Coordinates of C-alpha atoms and ligand atoms in Angstrom, one line a residue:
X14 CA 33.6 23.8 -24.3
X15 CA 31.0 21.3 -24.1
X16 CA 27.3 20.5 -22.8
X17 CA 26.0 18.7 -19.9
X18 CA 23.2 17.3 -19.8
X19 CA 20.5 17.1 -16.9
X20 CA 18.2 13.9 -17.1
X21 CA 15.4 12.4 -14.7
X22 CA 16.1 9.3 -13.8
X23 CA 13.0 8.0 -12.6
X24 CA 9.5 9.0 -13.5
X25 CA 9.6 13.2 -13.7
X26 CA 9.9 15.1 -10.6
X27 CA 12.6 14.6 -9.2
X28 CA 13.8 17.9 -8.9
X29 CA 15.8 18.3 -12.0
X30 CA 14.6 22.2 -11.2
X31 CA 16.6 22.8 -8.7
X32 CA 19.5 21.2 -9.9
X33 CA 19.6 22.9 -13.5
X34 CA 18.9 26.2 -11.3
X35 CA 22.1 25.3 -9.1
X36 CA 24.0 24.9 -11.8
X37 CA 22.6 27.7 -14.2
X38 CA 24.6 30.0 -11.6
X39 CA 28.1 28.9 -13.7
X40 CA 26.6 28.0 -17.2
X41 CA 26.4 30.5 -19.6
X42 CA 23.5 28.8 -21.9
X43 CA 20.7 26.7 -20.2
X44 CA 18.3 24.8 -23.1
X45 CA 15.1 22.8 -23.3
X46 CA 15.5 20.1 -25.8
X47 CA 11.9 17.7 -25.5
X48 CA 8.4 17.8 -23.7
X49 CA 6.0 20.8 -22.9
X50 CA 4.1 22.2 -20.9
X51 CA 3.7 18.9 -19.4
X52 CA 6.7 19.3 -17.1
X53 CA 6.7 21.6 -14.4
X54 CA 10.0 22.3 -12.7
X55 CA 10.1 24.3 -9.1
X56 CA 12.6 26.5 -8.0
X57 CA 12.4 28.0 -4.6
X58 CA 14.7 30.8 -4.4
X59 CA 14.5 32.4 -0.7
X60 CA 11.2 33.4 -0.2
X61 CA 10.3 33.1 -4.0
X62 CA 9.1 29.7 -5.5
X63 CA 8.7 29.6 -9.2
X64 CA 7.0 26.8 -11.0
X65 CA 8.5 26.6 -15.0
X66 CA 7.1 24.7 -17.3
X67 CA 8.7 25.6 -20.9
X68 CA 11.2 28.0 -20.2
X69 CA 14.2 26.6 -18.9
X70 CA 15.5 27.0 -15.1
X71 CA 18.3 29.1 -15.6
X72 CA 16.2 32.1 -16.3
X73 CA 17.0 33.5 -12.4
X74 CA 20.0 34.6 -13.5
X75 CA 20.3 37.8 -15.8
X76 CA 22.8 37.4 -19.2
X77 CA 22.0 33.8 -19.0
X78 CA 21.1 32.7 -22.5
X79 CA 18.0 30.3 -22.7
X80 CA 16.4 28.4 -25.1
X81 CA 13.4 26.4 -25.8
X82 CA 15.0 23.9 -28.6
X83 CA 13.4 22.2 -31.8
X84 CA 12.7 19.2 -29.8
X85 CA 10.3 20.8 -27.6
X86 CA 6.5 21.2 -28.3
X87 CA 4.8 24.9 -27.6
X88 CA 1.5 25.9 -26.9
X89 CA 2.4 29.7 -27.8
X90 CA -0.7 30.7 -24.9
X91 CA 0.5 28.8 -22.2
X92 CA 4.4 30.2 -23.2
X93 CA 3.2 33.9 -23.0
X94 CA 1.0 33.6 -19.7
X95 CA 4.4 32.1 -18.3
X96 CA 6.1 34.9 -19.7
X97 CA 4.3 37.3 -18.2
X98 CA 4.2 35.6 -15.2
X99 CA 7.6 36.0 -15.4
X100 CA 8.1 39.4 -16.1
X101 CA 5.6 40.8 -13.7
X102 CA 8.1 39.2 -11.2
X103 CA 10.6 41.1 -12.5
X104 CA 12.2 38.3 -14.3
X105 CA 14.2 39.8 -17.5
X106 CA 13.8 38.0 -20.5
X107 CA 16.3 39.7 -22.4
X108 CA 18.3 36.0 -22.9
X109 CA 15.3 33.7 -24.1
X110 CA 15.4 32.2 -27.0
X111 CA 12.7 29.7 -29.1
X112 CA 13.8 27.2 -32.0
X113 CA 11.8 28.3 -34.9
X114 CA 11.4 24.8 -35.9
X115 CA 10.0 23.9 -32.7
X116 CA 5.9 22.6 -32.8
X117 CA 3.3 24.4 -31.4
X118 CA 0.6 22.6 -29.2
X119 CA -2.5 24.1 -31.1
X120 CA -6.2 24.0 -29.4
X121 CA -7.3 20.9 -31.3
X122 CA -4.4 18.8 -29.7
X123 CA -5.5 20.0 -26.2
X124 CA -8.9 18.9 -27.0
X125 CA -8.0 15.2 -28.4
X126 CA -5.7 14.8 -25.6
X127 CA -8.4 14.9 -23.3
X128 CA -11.2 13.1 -25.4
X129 CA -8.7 10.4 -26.1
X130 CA -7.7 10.0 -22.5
X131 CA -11.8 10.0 -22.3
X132 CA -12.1 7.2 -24.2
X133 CA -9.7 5.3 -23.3
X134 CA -11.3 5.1 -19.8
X135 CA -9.7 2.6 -17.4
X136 CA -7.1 2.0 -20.1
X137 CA -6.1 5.7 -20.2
X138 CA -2.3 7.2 -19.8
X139 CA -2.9 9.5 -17.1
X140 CA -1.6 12.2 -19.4
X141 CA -1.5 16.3 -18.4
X142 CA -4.3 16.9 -20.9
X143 CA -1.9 19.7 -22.8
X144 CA -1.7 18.1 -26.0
X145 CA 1.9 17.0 -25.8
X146 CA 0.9 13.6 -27.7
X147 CA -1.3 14.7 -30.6
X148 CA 1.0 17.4 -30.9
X149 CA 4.3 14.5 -31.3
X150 CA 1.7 12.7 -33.7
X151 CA 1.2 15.8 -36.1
X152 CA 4.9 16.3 -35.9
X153 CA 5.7 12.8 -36.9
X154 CA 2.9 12.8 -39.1
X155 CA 4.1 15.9 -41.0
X156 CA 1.1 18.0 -40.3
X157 CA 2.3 20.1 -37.5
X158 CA 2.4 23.4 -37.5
X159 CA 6.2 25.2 -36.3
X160 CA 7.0 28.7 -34.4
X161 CA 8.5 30.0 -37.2
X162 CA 4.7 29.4 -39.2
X163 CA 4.1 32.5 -36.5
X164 CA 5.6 35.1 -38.4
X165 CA 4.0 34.4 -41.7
X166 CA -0.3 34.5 -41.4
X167 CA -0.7 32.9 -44.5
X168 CA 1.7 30.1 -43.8
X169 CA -0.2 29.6 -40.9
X170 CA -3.6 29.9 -42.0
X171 CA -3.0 27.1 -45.0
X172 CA -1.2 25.0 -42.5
X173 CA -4.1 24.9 -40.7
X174 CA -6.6 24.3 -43.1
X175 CA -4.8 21.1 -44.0
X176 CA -4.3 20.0 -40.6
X177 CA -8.0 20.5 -39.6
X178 CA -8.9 18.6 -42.8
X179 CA -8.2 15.7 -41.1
X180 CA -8.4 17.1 -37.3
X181 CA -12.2 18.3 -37.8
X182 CA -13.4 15.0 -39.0
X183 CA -11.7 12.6 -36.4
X184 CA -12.7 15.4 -33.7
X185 CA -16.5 15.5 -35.2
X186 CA -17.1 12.0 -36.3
X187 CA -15.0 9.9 -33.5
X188 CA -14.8 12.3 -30.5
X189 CA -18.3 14.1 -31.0
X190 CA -16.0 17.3 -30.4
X191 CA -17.1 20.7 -32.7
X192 CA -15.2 21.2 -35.4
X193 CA -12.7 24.5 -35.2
X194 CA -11.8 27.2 -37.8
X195 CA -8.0 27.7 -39.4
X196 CA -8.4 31.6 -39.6
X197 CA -10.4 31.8 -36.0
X198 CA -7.7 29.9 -34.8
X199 CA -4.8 32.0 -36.4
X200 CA -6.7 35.2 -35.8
X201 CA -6.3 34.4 -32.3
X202 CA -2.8 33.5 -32.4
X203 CA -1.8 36.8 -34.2
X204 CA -1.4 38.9 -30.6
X205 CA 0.3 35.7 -29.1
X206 CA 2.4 35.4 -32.6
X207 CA 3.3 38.7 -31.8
X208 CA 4.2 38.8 -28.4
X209 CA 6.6 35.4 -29.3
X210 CA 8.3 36.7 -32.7
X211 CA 11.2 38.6 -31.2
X212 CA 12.6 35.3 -29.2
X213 CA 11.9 33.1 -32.6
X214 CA 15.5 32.3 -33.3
X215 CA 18.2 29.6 -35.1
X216 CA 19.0 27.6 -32.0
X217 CA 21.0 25.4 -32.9
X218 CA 23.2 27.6 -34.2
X219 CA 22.9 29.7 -31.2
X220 CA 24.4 26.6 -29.0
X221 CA 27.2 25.8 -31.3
X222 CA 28.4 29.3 -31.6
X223 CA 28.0 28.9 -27.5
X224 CA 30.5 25.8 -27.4
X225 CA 32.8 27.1 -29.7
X226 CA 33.4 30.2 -28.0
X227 CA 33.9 27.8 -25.2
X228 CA 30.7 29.1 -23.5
X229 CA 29.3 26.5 -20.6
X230 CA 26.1 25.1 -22.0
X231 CA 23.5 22.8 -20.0
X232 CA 20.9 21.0 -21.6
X233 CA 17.5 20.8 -19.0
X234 CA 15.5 17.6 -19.8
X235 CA 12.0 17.2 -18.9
X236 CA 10.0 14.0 -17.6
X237 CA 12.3 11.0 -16.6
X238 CA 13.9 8.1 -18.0
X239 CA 10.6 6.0 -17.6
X240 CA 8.1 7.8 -19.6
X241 CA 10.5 7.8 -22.6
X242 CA 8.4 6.9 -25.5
X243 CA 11.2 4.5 -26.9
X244 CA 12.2 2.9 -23.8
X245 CA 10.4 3.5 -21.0
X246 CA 7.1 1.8 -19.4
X247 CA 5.1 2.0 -23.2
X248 CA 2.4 2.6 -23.5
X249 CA 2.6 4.6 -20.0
X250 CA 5.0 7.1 -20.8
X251 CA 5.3 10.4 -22.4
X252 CA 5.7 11.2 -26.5
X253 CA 9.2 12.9 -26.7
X254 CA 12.8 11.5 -25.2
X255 CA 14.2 12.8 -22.2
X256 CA 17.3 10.5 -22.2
X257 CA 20.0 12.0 -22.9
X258 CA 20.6 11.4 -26.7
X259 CA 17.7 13.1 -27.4
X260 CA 19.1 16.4 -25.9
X261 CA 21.1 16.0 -29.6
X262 CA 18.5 15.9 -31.9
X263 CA 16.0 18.1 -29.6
X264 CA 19.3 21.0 -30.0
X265 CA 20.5 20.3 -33.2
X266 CA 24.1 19.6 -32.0
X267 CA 26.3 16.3 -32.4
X268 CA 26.4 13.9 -30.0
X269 CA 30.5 14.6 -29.4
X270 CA 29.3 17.8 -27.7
X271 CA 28.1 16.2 -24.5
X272 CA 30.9 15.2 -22.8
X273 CA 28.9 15.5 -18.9
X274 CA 25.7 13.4 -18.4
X275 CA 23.8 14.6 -14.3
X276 CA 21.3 11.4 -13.8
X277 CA 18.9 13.7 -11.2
X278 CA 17.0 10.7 -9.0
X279 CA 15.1 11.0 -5.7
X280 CA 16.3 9.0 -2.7
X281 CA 13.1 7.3 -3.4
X282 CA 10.4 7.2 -6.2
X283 CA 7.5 8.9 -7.3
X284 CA 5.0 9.0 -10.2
X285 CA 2.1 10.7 -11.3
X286 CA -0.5 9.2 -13.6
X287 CA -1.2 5.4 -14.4
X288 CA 1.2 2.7 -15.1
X289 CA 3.3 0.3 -13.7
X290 CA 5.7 0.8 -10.7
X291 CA 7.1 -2.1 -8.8
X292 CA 8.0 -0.3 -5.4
X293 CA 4.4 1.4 -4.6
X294 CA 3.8 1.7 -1.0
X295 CA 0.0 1.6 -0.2
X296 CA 1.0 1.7 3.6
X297 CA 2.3 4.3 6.3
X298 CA 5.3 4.8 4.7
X299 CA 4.3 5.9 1.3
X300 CA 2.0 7.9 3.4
X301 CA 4.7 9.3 5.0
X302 CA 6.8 10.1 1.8
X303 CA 3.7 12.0 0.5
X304 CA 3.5 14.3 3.1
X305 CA 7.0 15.2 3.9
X306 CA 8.1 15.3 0.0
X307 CA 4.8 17.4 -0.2
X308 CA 4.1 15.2 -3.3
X309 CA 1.7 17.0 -5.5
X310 CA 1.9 17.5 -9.2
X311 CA 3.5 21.1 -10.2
X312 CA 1.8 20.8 -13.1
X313 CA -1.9 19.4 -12.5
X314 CA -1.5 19.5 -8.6
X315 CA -2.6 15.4 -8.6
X316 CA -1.2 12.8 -5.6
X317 CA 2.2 11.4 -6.6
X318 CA 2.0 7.7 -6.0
X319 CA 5.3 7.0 -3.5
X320 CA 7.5 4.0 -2.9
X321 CA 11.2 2.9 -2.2
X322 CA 13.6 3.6 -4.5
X323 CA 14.5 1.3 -7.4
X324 CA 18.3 0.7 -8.7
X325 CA 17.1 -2.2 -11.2
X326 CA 15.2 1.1 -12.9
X327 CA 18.2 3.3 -11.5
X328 CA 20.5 1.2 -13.4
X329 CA 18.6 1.1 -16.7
X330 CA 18.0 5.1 -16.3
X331 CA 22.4 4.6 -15.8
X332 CA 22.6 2.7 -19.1
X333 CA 20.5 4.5 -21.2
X334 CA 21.9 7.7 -20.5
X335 CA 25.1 6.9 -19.9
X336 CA 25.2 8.9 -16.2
X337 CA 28.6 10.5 -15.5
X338 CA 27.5 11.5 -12.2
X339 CA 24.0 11.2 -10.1
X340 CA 21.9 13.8 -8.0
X341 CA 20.0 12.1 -5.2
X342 CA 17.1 14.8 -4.5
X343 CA 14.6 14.4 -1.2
X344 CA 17.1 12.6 0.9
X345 CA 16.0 15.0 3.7
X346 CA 12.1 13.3 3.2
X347 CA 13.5 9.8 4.4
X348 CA 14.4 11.4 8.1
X349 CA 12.7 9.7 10.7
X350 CA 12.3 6.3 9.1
X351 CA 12.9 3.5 11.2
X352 CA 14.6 1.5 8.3
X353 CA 14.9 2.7 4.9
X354 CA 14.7 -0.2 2.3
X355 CA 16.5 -0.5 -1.1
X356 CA 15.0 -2.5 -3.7
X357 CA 18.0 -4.0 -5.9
X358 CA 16.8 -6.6 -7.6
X359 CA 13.3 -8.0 -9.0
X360 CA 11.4 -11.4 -8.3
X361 CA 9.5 -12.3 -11.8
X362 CA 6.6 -14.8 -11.6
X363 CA 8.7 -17.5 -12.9
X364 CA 10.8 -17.4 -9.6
X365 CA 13.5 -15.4 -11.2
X366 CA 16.0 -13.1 -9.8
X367 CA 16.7 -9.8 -12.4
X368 CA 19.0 -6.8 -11.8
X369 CA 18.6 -5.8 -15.3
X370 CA 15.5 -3.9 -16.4
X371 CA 13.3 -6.1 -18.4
X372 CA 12.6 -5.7 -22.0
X373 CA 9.4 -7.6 -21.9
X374 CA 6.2 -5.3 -20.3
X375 CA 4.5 -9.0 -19.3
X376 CA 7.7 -9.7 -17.3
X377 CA 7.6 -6.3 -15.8
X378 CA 4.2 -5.9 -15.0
X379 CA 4.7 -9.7 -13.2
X380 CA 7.8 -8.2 -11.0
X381 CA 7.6 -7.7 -7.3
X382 CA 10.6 -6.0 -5.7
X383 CA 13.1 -7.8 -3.7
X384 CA 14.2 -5.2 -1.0
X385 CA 17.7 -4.7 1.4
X386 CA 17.1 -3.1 4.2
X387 CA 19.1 -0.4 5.7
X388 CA 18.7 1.5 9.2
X389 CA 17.7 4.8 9.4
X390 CA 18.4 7.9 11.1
X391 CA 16.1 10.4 12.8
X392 CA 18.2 13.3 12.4
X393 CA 17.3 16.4 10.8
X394 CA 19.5 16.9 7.8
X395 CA 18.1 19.7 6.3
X396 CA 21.2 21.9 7.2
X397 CA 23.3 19.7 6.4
X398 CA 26.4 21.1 3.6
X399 CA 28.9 18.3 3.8
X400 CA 29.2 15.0 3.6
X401 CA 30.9 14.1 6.8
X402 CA 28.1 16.2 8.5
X403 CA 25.3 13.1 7.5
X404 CA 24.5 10.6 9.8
X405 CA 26.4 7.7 9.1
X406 CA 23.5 6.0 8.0
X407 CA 21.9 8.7 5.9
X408 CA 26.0 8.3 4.3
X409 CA 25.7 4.4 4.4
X410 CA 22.2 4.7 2.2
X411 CA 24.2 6.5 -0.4
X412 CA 27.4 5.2 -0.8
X413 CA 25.0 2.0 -1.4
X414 CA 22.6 3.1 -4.0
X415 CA 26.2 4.9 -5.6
X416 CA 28.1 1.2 -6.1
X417 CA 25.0 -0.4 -7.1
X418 CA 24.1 1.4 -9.8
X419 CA 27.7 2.2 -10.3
X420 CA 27.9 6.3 -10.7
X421 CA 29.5 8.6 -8.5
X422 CA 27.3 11.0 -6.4
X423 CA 27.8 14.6 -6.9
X424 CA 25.1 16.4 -5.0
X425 CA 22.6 15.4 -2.3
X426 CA 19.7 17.4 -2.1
X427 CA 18.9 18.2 1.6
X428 CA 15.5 20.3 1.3
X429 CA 13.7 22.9 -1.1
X430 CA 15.8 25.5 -0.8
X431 CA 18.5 26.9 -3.5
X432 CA 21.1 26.3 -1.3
X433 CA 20.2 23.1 0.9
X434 CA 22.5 20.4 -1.2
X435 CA 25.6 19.0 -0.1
X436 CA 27.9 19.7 -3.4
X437 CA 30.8 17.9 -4.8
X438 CA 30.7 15.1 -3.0
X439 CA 33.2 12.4 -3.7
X440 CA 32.0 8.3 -3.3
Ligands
LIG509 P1 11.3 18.5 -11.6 O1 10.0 18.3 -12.5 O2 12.2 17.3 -11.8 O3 11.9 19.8 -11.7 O4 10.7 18.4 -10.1 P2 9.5 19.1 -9.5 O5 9.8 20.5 -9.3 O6 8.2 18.8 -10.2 O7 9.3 18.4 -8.1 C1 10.3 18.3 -7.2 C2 9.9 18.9 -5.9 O8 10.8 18.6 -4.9 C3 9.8 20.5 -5.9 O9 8.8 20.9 -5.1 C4 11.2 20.9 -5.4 O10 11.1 22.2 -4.8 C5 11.4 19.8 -4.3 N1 12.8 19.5 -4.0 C6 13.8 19.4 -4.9 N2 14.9 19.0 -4.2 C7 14.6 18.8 -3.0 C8 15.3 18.3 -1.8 O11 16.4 18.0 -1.8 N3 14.5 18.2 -0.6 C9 13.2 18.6 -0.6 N4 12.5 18.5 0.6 N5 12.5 19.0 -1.6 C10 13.2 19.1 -2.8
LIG510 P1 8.6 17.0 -15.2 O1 9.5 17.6 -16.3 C1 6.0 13.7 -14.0 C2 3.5 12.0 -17.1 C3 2.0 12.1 -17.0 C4 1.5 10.8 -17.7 C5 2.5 10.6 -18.8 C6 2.1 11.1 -20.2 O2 8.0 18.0 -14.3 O3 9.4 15.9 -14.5 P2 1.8 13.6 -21.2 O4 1.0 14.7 -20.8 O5 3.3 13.9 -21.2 O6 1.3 12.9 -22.5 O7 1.5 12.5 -20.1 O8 3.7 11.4 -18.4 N1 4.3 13.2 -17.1 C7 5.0 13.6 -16.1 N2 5.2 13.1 -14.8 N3 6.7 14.8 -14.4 C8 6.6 15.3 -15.6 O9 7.4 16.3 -16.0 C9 5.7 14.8 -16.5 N4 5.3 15.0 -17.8 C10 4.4 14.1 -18.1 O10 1.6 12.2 -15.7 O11 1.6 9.8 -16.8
LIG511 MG1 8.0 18.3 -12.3

């Protein structure tokens, strides 16, 4: 068999929860491959929401096999608080898995993700303040510490010691932070090493034995297409790659596994923390998308900025991850709109007229949004199951953002719920 992945198109958020959870119900394997705690995905299941934001969304369903890959970075605290959170729901989590090669966010990267952000001041990223970028840093850098350093305390303890070296005099002498302790620090971790040792695993192994018994495997990114750190909107992005390639690397499979690639995009666009984004509303409108899409964090509950959706970044997020198929999320938030407006093209400063994402952040940060406009419908689509049952211009909005960007539409979300989505559609 082989993988599919699931991949924000935009800037996080856009639902990629529900959709990995929709399709979790016929996969056999569901895996994490990059970010953190940073993400936060939301599944609302009947009367239940749950708000996951390491272990993948296909943990709902018993015998399903889930893993947090190599790619990902773990704060082993905030993984056993969700764990417990979990279980006290009565979540099993008999099929969860964790690469023991994946890096651990430890406290010192929390606390330089926040001083850094501190000093940066108006130039700061806007990040989560989990320590998802020093923790990248000391990965690339070749000081990080792994899950697998868990089950060996003296590993762990050296480790530390000569991470801090170099931690405890940029904390002390740039940050003014205090200086922290190797064996305080792994003395605390021992109960948390602990409670994490029995899902420490060879996950990559783990998938490929999944494929080749021609097992169903999905592969749940995290963030979106814009906050890649390669080719998103630099500096404002995240420090890990949620395009699809990276779900590769972050499994430790080949790239000739992934035969299915699920772009998951909101009928419009939303972003949380700084950084450019050409189709901002600052009116009634985005107003009105806030409050309807309910448009607060999962993660650190802050105001999503809101605007019209954008197929010159739609069609980069296309390219880049090769999209077999697109889920359009929150089309259910643009009832009631007199006109709903498509932006498919870019004005630069210069006077010119781009379709193509630009390469250059000057030409981007210079581009104002060139907009279609489409009429709206008032109707209430929320249950809504098939196609035909849309108004014909909730279909019309589709069908266009589907030939612009040039990738089929698959599913149309229709509200929260597990089960409001209009499935296998055919455009
Ligand atoms: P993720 O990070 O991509 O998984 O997305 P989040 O969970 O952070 O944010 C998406 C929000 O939209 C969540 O509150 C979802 O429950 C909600 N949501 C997802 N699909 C739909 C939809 O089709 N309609 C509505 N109204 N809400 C949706
Ligand atoms: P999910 O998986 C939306 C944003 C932060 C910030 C930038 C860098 O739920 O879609 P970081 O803490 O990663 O260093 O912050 O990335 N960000 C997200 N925005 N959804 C997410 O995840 C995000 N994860 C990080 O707001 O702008
Ligand atoms: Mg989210």
């Amino acid at each position: 068999m082989s993988a599919t992945v699931v991949v924000g198109a935009q800037w996080g958020d856009e639902g990629k929860g529900k959709v990995v959870d929709l399709l979790a119900e016929k996969s056999d394997l569901v895996a994490r491959y990059q970010g953190g705690n940073n993400a936060g995905h939301t599944i609302v299941a009947g009367s239940e929401t749950y708000k996951l934001h390491l272990v993948p969304s296909g943990i709902l369903y018993p015998g399903t096999l889930c893993v947090i890959g190599t790619g990902t970075v773990v704060d082993p605290r905030a993984l056993v608080t969700e764990l417990d959170s979990l279980e006290s729901r009565g979540i099993s989590l008999d099929g969860l898995r964790l690469s023991g090669s994946a890096h651990l966010i430890m406290p010192y990267h929390v606390a330089l993700d926040g001083a850094s952000e501190m000093r940066l001041g108006r130039f700061s990223i806007g990040t989560t303040r989990r320590g998802i970028g020093p923790c990248y840093q000391d990965k690339a850098a070749r000081i990080g510490i792994r899950a697998q350093d868990l089950l060996d305390p003296k590993i762990l303890v050296r480790k530390l010691e000569i991470a801090l070296e170099l931690k405890n005099e940029i904390m002390e002498r740039i940050y003014e932070l205090p200086r922290m302790n190797a064996q305080e620090i792994a003395d605390n971790l021992a109960p948390v090493a602990a409670r994490l040792a029995p899902f420490i695993a060879d996950t990559s192994l783990l998938v490929e034995n999944a494929l080749r018994d021609g097992k169903s495997v999905l592969l749940e990114g995290a963030q979106g297409t814009m906050l890649d750190v390669d080719h998103g909107t630099y500096p404002f992005v995240t420090s890990s790659n949620p395009i699809a390639g990276a779900a590769s690397t972050g499994i430790g499979i080949g790239p000739t596994r992934i035969t299915r690639v699920l772009g998951v995009s909101k009928a419009y666009t939303t972003r949380v923390g700084e950084g450019p984004f050409p189709t901002e509303l600052f009116d009634s409108d985005g107003t009105r998308m806030l409050e309807r899409g309910n448009e607060f964090g999962t993660t650190t509950g802050r105001q999503r900025r809101c605007g019209w959706i954008d197929l010159v970044a739609l069609r980069y997020a296309a390219r880049l991850s090769g999209f077999t198929e697109l889920a359009l999320t929150k089309l259910d938030v643009l009832s009631g709109f007199d006109r709903v407006r498509i932006c498919d093209a870019y004005l630069t400063r210069d006077g010119e007229i781009l379709r193509d994402f630009p390469y250059h952040q000057t030409v981007f940060h210079g581009c104002t949004p060139m907009y279609d406009d489409l009429a709206g419908w008032d109707d209430d689509i929320s249950e809504c199951r098939e196609l035909k049952h849309l108004p014909a211009a909730a279909r019309a909005y589709v069908e266009t953002i589907s030939q612009a960007i040039e990738v089929p539409i698959t599913l149309i979300g229709t509200g929260q719920g597990r089960h409001q989505v209009i499935d296998t559609v055919e455009i």
